CSV table of C-alpha atoms in Angstrom, one decimal:
chain,number,residue,atom,x,y,z
A,1,MET,CA,48.5,126.8,199.9
A,2,VAL,CA,45.5,128.5,198.2
A,3,ASN,CA,47.2,131.9,198.3
A,4,PHE,CA,50.3,130.4,196.8
A,5,CYS,CA,48.3,128.8,194.0
A,6,ASN,CA,46.6,132.1,193.3
A,7,PHE,CA,50.1,133.7,193.2
A,8,LEU,CA,51.3,131.2,190.6
A,9,MET,CA,48.2,131.8,188.4
A,10,LYS,CA,48.6,135.6,188.6
A,11,THR,CA,52.3,135.6,187.7
A,12,ASN,CA,53.8,134.9,184.4
A,13,ILE,CA,55.5,131.7,185.5
A,14,CYS,CA,53.5,129.8,182.9
A,15,ASP,CA,54.4,132.0,180.0
A,16,SER,CA,57.6,130.2,179.2
A,17,PRO,CA,57.7,127.7,176.3
A,18,VAL,CA,58.4,124.9,178.7
A,19,ALA,CA,55.3,125.7,180.7
A,20,THR,CA,52.9,126.2,177.8
A,21,ASN,CA,54.1,123.2,175.8
A,22,ALA,CA,54.6,120.8,178.8
A,23,LEU,CA,51.1,119.4,178.7
A,24,PRO,CA,50.0,118.7,175.0
A,25,THR,CA,46.4,118.1,174.6
A,26,SER,CA,45.5,114.6,173.3
A,27,PRO,CA,43.1,114.3,170.3
A,28,ALA,CA,40.6,112.4,172.5
A,29,PHE,CA,40.6,115.2,175.1
A,30,SER,CA,40.3,118.0,172.6
A,31,THR,CA,37.6,116.6,170.3
A,32,ASN,CA,34.5,117.7,172.3
A,33,LEU,CA,36.0,120.8,173.6
A,34,ASP,CA,37.0,122.0,170.1
A,35,LYS,CA,33.5,121.6,168.7
A,36,PRO,CA,31.7,124.9,168.2
A,37,SER,CA,28.6,125.5,170.4
A,38,SER,CA,25.2,126.1,168.9
A,39,LYS,CA,26.0,129.8,169.0
A,40,GLY,CA,29.1,129.2,166.8
A,41,MET,CA,31.5,129.8,169.7
A,42,SER,CA,34.1,127.3,171.1
A,43,CYS,CA,33.4,125.9,174.5
A,44,ARG,CA,37.1,125.6,175.1
A,45,PRO,CA,39.2,128.4,176.6
A,46,PRO,CA,42.1,129.6,174.6
A,47,LYS,CA,44.8,126.9,174.4
A,48,THR,CA,47.4,128.9,176.2
A,49,ARG,CA,45.1,129.8,179.1
A,50,LEU,CA,44.1,126.2,179.5
A,51,HIS,CA,47.7,125.1,179.6
A,52,LYS,CA,48.5,127.8,182.1
A,53,TYR,CA,45.6,126.7,184.4
A,54,ILE,CA,46.6,123.0,184.3
A,55,PHE,CA,50.3,123.8,184.8
A,56,SER,CA,49.5,126.0,187.8
A,57,VAL,CA,47.3,123.4,189.4
A,58,LEU,CA,49.9,120.7,188.9
A,59,SER,CA,52.6,122.9,190.3
A,60,CYS,CA,50.5,123.6,193.4
A,61,SER,CA,49.8,119.9,193.8
A,62,SER,CA,53.5,119.0,193.5
A,63,LEU,CA,54.4,121.7,196.1
A,64,ALA,CA,51.7,120.5,198.5
A,65,ILE,CA,53.1,117.0,198.3
A,66,ALA,CA,56.7,118.2,198.9
A,67,LEU,CA,55.6,120.3,201.9
A,68,ALA,CA,53.5,117.5,203.4
A,69,GLY,CA,56.5,115.1,203.3
A,70,CYS,CA,58.2,114.6,206.6
A,71,ASN,CA,60.6,112.1,208.2
A,72,SER,CA,59.8,109.7,211.1
A,73,ILE,CA,61.9,107.6,213.4
A,74,LEU,CA,60.8,104.3,215.0
A,75,THR,CA,62.9,103.5,218.1
A,76,ASP,CA,62.7,102.1,221.6
A,77,ARG,CA,65.8,104.1,222.8
A,78,TYR,CA,64.5,107.5,223.8
A,79,GLU,CA,64.2,109.9,226.7
A,80,ALA,CA,62.0,113.0,227.2
A,81,THR,CA,62.7,115.9,229.5
A,82,ALA,CA,60.6,118.9,230.6
A,83,LYS,CA,62.6,121.7,232.2
A,84,VAL,CA,60.3,123.8,234.3
A,85,THR,CA,61.3,127.3,235.5
A,86,TYR,CA,59.9,129.9,237.8
A,87,THR,CA,61.0,133.5,237.2
A,88,TRP,CA,60.1,136.7,239.1
A,89,LEU,CA,59.1,139.5,236.7
A,90,VAL,CA,58.6,143.2,237.4
A,91,GLU,CA,57.5,146.0,235.1
A,92,TYR,CA,58.9,149.5,235.2
A,93,SER,CA,57.2,152.5,233.5
A,94,THR,CA,56.8,156.3,233.4
A,95,PRO,CA,53.5,158.2,232.6
A,96,ARG,CA,54.8,158.6,229.0
A,97,ASP,CA,55.6,154.9,228.4
A,98,LYS,CA,53.2,153.0,226.2
A,99,HIS,CA,55.0,149.8,226.8
A,100,PRO,CA,56.6,149.2,230.3
A,101,ARG,CA,60.1,147.7,230.3
A,102,GLN,CA,60.5,144.4,232.1
A,103,GLU,CA,63.1,143.2,234.6
A,104,THR,CA,63.6,139.6,235.7
A,105,PHE,CA,64.9,138.7,239.2
A,106,GLY,CA,65.4,135.3,240.9
A,107,THR,CA,64.7,132.0,239.0
A,108,SER,CA,64.5,128.4,240.0
A,109,SER,CA,64.4,125.3,237.7
A,110,LEU,CA,63.7,121.6,237.8
A,111,VAL,CA,64.2,118.9,235.1
A,112,ASN,CA,61.4,116.4,234.8
A,113,ARG,CA,62.4,113.2,233.1
A,114,ASN,CA,60.0,110.6,231.5
A,115,GLY,CA,57.1,111.6,233.7
A,116,GLN,CA,58.9,110.5,236.9
A,117,LYS,CA,59.0,112.6,240.1
A,118,PRO,CA,62.4,114.3,240.1
A,119,GLU,CA,64.6,114.8,243.1
A,120,GLY,CA,64.1,118.2,244.6
A,121,ALA,CA,60.4,118.5,243.5
A,122,PHE,CA,58.5,120.8,245.8
A,123,THR,CA,55.0,120.7,244.3
A,124,GLY,CA,53.2,118.5,241.7
A,125,PRO,CA,52.3,116.8,239.7
A,126,ASP,CA,50.2,119.6,238.1
A,127,ASP,CA,47.4,119.1,235.5
A,128,LYS,CA,50.1,118.4,232.9
A,129,GLY,CA,51.9,115.8,235.0
A,130,LEU,CA,54.8,118.1,235.8
A,131,TRP,CA,56.7,118.6,239.0
A,132,TRP,CA,57.8,122.0,240.1
A,133,PRO,CA,60.6,123.4,242.3
A,134,ALA,CA,60.2,125.8,245.3
A,135,LEU,CA,59.6,129.4,244.3
A,136,PRO,CA,62.7,131.5,244.1
A,137,PRO,CA,63.1,134.3,246.8
A,138,ARG,CA,60.6,137.1,246.1
A,139,PRO,CA,62.5,140.4,245.2
A,140,THR,CA,62.5,142.9,248.0
A,141,LEU,CA,61.7,146.5,247.8
A,142,GLU,CA,65.4,147.3,247.8
A,143,ASP,CA,65.9,144.9,244.9
A,144,LEU,CA,63.2,146.7,242.9
A,145,GLU,CA,64.5,150.1,243.7
A,146,GLN,CA,68.0,149.2,242.5
A,147,ARG,CA,66.7,148.5,239.0
A,148,GLN,CA,64.5,151.6,238.9
A,149,LYS,CA,65.5,154.4,236.6
A,150,SER,CA,64.7,158.2,237.1
A,151,GLY,CA,61.0,159.0,236.8
A,152,GLU,CA,59.9,155.3,236.8
A,153,LYS,CA,57.6,153.4,239.0
A,154,HIS,CA,57.7,149.7,239.5
A,155,GLY,CA,54.9,147.3,239.4
A,156,LYS,CA,54.0,144.3,241.6
A,157,PRO,CA,56.3,141.3,241.2
A,158,GLU,CA,54.7,138.5,239.2
A,159,ILE,CA,55.8,134.9,238.9
A,160,LEU,CA,56.3,133.5,235.4
A,161,LYS,CA,56.1,129.7,234.6
A,162,ASP,CA,58.0,128.3,231.6
A,163,VAL,CA,58.4,124.7,230.3
A,164,ASP,CA,61.1,123.6,227.8
A,165,TYR,CA,60.5,120.2,226.3
A,166,HIS,CA,63.3,118.1,224.7
A,167,LEU,CA,63.5,114.5,223.3
A,168,SER,CA,66.7,112.5,222.9
A,169,TYR,CA,66.8,109.3,220.8
A,170,GLN,CA,69.4,107.1,219.4
A,171,VAL,CA,70.0,106.2,215.7
A,172,GLY,CA,72.8,103.6,215.6
A,173,GLU,CA,75.5,105.0,217.9
A,174,GLU,CA,74.4,108.6,217.5
A,175,THR,CA,72.3,110.4,220.1
A,176,VAL,CA,70.0,113.1,218.7
A,177,SER,CA,68.4,115.8,221.0
A,178,LEU,CA,65.6,118.0,219.6
A,179,PRO,CA,63.0,120.4,221.0
A,180,THR,CA,59.6,118.9,221.3
A,181,ASN,CA,56.2,119.5,222.9
A,182,HIS,CA,53.9,118.3,225.7
A,183,GLN,CA,52.2,115.6,223.6
A,184,VAL,CA,55.5,113.9,222.9
A,185,TYR,CA,56.6,114.1,226.5
A,186,ARG,CA,53.4,112.4,227.7
A,187,GLU,CA,53.6,109.6,225.1
A,188,VAL,CA,57.1,108.9,226.3
A,189,ALA,CA,56.1,109.0,229.9
A,190,LYS,CA,53.3,106.4,229.2
A,191,ALA,CA,55.5,104.1,227.0
A,192,ILE,CA,58.8,104.0,228.8
A,193,PRO,CA,57.8,101.8,231.8
A,194,GLU,CA,57.2,99.0,229.3
A,195,SER,CA,60.1,100.0,226.9
A,196,LEU,CA,57.6,100.2,224.0
A,197,PRO,CA,58.9,101.4,220.7
A,198,LEU,CA,57.5,104.8,219.5
A,199,LYS,CA,57.3,106.4,216.1
A,200,PHE,CA,58.5,110.1,216.3
A,201,THR,CA,57.4,112.5,213.5
A,202,LEU,CA,60.1,115.1,212.9
A,203,GLY,CA,59.3,118.7,212.0
A,204,VAL,CA,60.5,121.0,209.2
A,205,GLY,CA,64.2,120.5,208.5
A,206,ASN,CA,64.2,117.7,211.1
A,207,ALA,CA,64.8,120.4,213.6
A,208,SER,CA,62.1,119.3,216.1
A,209,VAL,CA,60.0,116.3,217.1
A,210,ASP,CA,56.3,117.2,216.5
A,211,LYS,CA,54.5,114.0,217.3
A,212,ALA,CA,54.9,110.6,219.0
A,213,GLU,CA,52.7,107.6,218.5
A,214,ARG,CA,52.8,103.8,219.1
């Protein structure tokens, strides 16, 4: 925000008649500032510069208020999911490669719902309260060689873990599903056994759910 304010003050956005005349100085405000100092110089900056400064500050303040504004939803009809996924990853490279290319092999997924143990869970819950499936089959040497290009060497297979959070809630007869985060998932998991209403704060453009609170 500071950088944007500096940008406004450095540009000529305030040079238009609308900007420079938008904030007329009242007599009471200008009386002391217009008085010459003991050295015969005015304590007040040039009028146009003062108007530019005030206009820039007000413009920044208005923009800050607009950006800070966000929508929220209060409802007791909601459901949170966390889709967890294991994926085998292998890197391939040549002596000349600065960045190895990556190949993915087998994957396995499991959907956690409202903090409850899902059917098919193999391990868990982990330190985030999530249950995980069994690992997918590790790629064999033959699997690795089939993806290998001329002059390349393959690395050791590594397992990747990924979590995709979503929240669904109802507004009237409409069901809305949006991406969310771990904090929202855990709040739902704690509130849903008692069917407590939650306030959900939506993100920019109402394209995500950023926060949940009681």
